[in-house]
CSV table of C-alpha atoms in Angstrom, one decimal:
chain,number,residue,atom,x,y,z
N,1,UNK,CA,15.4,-1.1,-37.5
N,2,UNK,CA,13.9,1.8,-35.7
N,3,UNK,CA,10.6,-0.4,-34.8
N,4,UNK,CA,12.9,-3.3,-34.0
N,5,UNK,CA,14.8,-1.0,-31.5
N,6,UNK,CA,11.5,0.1,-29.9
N,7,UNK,CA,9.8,-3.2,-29.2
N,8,UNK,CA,13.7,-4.6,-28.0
N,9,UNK,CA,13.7,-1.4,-25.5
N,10,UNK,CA,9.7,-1.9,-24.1
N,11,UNK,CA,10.0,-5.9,-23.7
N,12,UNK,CA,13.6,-5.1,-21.7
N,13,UNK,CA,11.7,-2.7,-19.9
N,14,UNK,CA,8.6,-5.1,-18.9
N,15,UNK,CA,11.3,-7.7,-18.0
N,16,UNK,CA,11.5,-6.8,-14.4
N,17,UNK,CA,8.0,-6.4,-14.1
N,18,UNK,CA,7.6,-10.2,-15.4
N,19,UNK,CA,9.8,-11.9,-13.2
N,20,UNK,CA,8.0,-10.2,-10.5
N,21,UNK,CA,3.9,-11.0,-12.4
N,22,UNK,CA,5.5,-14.7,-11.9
N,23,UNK,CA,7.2,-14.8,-8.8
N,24,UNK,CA,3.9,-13.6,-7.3
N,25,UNK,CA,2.1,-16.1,-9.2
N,26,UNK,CA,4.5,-19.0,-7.2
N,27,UNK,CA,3.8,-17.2,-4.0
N,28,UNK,CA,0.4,-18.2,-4.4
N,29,UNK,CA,1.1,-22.0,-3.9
N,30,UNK,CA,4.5,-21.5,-1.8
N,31,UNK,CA,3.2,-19.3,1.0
N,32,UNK,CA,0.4,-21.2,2.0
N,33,UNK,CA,3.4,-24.2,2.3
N,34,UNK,CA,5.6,-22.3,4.6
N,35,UNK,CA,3.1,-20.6,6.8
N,36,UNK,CA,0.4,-23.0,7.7
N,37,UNK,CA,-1.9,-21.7,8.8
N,38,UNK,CA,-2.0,-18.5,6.8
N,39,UNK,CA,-2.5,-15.7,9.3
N,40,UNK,CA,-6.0,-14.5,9.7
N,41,UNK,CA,-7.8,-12.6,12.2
N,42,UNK,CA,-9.0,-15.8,13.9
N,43,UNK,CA,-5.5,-17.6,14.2
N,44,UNK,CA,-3.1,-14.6,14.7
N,45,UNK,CA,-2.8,-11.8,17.1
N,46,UNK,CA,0.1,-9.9,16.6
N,47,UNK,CA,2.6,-8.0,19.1
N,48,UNK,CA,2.4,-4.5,17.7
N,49,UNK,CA,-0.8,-2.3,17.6
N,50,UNK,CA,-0.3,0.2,14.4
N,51,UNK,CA,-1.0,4.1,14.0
N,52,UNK,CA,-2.1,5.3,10.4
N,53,UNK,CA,1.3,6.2,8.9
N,54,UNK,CA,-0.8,9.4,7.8
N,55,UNK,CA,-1.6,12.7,8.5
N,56,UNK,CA,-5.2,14.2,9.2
N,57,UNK,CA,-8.4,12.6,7.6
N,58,UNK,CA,-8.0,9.5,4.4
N,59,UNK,CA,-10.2,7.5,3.1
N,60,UNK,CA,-9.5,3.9,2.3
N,61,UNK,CA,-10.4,3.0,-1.2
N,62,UNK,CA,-8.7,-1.2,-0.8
N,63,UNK,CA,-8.4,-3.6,2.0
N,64,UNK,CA,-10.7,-5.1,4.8
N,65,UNK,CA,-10.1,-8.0,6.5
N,66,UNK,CA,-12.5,-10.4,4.5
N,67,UNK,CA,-12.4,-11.7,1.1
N,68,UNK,CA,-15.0,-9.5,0.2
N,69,UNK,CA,-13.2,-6.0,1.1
N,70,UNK,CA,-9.4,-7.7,0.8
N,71,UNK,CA,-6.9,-5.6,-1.8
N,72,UNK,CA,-6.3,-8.3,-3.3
N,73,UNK,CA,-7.4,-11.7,-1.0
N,74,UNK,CA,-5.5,-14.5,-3.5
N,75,UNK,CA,-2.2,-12.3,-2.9
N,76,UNK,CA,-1.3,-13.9,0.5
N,77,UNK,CA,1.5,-10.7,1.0
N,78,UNK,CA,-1.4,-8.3,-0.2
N,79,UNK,CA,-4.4,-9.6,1.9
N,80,UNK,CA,-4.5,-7.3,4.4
N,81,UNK,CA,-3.1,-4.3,3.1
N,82,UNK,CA,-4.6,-0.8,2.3
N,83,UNK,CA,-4.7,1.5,-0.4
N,84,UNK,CA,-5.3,5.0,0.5
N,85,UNK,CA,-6.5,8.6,-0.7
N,86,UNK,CA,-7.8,11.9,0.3
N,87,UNK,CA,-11.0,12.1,-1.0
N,88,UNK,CA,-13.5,16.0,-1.1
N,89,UNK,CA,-16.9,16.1,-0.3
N,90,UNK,CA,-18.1,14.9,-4.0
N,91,UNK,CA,-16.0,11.9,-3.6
N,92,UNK,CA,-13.2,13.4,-6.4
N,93,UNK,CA,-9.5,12.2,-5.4
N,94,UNK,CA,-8.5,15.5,-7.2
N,95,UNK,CA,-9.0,19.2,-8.4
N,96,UNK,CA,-8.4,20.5,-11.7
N,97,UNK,CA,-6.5,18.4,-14.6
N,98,UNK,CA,-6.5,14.8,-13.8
N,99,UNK,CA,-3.8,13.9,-15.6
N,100,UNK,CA,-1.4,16.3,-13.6
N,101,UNK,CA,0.0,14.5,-10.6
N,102,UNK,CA,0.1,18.0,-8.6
N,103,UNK,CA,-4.4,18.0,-9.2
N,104,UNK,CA,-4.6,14.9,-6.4
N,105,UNK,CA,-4.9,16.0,-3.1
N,106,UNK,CA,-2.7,13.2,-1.5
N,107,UNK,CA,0.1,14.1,-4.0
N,108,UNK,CA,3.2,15.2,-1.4
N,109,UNK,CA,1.3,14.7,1.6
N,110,UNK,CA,3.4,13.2,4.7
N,111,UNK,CA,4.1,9.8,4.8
N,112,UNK,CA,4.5,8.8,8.9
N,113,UNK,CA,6.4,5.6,10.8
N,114,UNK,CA,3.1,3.7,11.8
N,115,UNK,CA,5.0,2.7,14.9
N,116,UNK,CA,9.0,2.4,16.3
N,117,UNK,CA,11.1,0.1,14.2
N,118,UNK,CA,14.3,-0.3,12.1
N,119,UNK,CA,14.4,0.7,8.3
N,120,UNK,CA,15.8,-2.6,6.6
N,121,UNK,CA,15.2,-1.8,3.4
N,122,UNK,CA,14.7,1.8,1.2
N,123,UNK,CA,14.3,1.7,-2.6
N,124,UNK,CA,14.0,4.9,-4.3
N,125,UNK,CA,15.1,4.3,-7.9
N,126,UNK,CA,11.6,4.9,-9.9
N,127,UNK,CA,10.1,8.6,-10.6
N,128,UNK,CA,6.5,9.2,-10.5
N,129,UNK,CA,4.6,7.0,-13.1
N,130,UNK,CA,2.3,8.9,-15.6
N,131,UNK,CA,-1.5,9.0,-14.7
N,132,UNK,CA,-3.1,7.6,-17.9
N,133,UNK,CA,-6.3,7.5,-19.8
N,134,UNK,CA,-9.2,4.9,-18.8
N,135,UNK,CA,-7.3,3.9,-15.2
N,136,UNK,CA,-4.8,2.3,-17.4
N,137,UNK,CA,-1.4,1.9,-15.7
N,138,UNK,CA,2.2,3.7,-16.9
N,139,UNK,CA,4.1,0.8,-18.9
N,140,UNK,CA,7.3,2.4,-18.0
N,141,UNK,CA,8.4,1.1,-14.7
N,142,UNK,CA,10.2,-1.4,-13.1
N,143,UNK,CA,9.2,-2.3,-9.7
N,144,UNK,CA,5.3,-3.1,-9.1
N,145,UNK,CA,5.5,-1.4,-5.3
N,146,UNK,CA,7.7,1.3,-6.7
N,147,UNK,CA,9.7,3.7,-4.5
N,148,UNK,CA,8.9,2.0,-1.0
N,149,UNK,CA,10.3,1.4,2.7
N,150,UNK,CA,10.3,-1.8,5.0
N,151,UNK,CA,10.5,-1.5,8.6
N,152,UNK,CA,11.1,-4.5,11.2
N,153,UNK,CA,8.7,-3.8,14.2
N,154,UNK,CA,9.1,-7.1,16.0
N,155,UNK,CA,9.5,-11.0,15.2
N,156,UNK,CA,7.3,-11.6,11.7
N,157,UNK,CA,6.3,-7.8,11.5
N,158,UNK,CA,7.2,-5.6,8.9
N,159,UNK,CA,5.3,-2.7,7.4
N,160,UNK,CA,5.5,-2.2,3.7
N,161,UNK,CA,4.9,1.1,2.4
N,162,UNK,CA,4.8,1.8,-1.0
N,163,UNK,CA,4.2,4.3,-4.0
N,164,UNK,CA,6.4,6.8,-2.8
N,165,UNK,CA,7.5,10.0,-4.5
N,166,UNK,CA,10.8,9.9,-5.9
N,167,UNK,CA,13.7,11.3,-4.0
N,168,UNK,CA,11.5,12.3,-1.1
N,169,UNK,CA,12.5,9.4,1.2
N,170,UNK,CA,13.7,10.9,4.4
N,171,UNK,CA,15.2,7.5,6.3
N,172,UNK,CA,18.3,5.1,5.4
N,173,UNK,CA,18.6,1.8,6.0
N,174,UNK,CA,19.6,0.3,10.0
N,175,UNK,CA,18.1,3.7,10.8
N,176,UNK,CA,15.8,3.6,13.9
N,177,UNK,CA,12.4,5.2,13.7
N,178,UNK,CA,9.8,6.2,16.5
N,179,UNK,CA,6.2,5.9,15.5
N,180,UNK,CA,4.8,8.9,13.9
N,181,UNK,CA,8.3,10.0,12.8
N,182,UNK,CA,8.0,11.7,8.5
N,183,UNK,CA,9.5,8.7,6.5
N,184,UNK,CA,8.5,10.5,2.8
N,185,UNK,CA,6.0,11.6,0.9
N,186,UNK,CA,3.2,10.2,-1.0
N,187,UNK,CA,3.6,9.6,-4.5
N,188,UNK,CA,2.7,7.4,-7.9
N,189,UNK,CA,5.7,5.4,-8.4
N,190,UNK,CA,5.5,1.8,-9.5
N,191,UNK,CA,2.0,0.4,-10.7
N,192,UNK,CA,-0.7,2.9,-9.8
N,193,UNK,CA,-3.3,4.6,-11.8
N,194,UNK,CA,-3.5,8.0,-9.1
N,195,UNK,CA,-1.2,8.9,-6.4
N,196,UNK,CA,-1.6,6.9,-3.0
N,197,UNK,CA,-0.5,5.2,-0.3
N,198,UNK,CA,-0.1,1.2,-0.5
N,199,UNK,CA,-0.1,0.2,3.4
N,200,UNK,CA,0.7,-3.6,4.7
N,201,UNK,CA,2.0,-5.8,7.7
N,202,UNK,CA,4.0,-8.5,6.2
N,203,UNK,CA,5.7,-11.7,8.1
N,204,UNK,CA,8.6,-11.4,6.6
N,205,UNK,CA,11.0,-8.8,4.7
N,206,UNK,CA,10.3,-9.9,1.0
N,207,UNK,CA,7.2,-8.4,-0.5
N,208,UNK,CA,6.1,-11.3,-2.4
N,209,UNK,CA,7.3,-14.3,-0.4
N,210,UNK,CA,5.4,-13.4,2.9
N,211,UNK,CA,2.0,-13.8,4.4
N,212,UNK,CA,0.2,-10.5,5.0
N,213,UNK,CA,-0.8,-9.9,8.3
N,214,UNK,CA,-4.4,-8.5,9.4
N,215,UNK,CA,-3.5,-5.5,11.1
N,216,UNK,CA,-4.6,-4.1,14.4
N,217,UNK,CA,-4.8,-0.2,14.6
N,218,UNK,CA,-5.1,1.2,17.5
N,219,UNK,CA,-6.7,5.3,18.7
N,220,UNK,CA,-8.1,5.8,15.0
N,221,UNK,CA,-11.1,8.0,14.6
N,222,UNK,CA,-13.2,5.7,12.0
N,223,UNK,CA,-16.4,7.6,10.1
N,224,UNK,CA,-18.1,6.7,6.9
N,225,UNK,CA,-17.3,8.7,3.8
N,226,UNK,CA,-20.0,11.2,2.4
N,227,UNK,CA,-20.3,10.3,-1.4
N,228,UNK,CA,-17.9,7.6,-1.8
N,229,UNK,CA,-19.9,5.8,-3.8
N,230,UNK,CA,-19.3,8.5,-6.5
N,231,UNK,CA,-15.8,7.6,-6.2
N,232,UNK,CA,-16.0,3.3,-6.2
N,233,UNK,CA,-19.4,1.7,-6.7
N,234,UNK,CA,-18.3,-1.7,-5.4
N,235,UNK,CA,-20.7,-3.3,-2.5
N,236,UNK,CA,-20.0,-2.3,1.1
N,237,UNK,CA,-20.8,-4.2,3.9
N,238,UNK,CA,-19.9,-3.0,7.4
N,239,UNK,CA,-17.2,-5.1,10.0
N,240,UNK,CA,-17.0,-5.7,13.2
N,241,UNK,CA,-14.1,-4.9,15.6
N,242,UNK,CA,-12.7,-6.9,18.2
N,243,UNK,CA,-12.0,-5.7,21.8
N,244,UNK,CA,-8.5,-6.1,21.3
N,245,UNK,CA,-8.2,-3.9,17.6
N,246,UNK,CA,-9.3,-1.7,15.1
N,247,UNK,CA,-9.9,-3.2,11.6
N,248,UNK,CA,-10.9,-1.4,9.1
N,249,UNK,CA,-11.9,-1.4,5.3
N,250,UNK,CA,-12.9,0.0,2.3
N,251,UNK,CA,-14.7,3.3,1.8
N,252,UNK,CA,-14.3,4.3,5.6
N,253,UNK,CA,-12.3,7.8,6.4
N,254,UNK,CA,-9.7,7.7,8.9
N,255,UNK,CA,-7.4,9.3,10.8
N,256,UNK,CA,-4.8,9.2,14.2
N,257,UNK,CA,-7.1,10.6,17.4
N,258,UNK,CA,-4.8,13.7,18.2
């Protein structure tokens, strides 16, 4: 009885988490349907030029604007966005015992409004997941972005940010934000194997149903990161930027020019 308990408690557990694996999977076909063309850095210019919803110097570990570099390029919501961390000189993400959330340097840092908008939606029902063994991933959550907050910054533009800390969220919903404004802190809610920030442009408000947009930063000092290789041994290869934007990708370090 007691083993029939557990496994009836861990597959109601994963149920969330598999409606959302499969409604993902359908976004796949539907999104390319309902926006066609996909935006892409050839076909869409947006209306809103983007600050790093950060403070001081991070390092992005996922994203570019290619299908090489792309956090995740068959995702249509996730092709553009970011993952990022705070990396030291050795290209460790952390100090100390790694399976202590507190060791990683991004843990708690400030989570900013990339630029003025309205809050339309806040969740903040998950606490941090557990850092496990082997970059395996906490089975004990419920929502893949985890604590996170939408914000509308024009027609077709809303940032998704995600993995926040619980109970650290410092906006409500139909609140207006100015850009650079403390929204929360940084956390590892939802499904992460470290603390970080998960950073994205969407069309619309849903997470899954909505074509990520390639996003154009603007006043961002851009550097390559010393040792990152120790950290993520994937192949780099360097992009250009337009006149018009600042794209970046993975294994640069970046920050707002103060």
């Amino acid at each position: 009885m007691i083993i029939l308990a557990i496994c009836h408690f861990r597959s109601t557990y994963k149920l969330p988490l598999t409606f959302q694996s499969i409604a993902q999977l359908c976004s796949m076909f539907i999104i390319p349907m309902i926006d066609n063309p996909v935006p892409s850095i050839e076909n869409h210019q947006g209306k809103v030029k983007y600050s790093l919803p950060l403070k001081g110097n991070w390092v992005v570990v996922n994203g570019g604007i290619t299908k090489a570099l792309s956090h995740s390029w068959s995702i249509n919501s996730q092709r553009y966005a970011y993952d990022f961390i705070k990396l030291d000189e050795n290209g460790k993400s952390y100090a100390g015992d790694e399976m202590n959330l507190d060791s990683y340097y991004c843990y708690e840092e400030e989570i900013l409004a990339p630029a003025d908008g309205l809050v339309v939606k806040v969740y903040d029902h998950q606490k941090d997941s557990a850092i496990m063994k082997n970059n395996g991933t906490d089975p004990l959550i419920k929502n893949l972005a985890g604590n996170h907050i939408i914000i509308k910054h024009d027609d077709n533009e809303y940032s998704f940010l995600a993995h926040l800390k619980h109970n650290s969220i410092a906006v409500k919903e139909n609140e207006r934000v100015k850009r650079g404004q403390k929204l929360a802190l940084c956390g590892n809610s939802g499904n992460t194997t470290e603390p970080h920030l998960h950073f994205q442009i969407q069309y619309r408000k849903s997470f899954i149903f909505s074509s990520g947009i390639p996003i154009c930063f603007k006043d961002l000092q851009i550097t390559v990161t010393i040792n990152y290789d120790k950290y993520d041994s994937r192949d780099l290869s360097e992009e250009k930027n337009c006149d018009r934007c600042q794209y970046i990708h993975r294994g640069q370090t970046v920050s707002n020019k103060l």
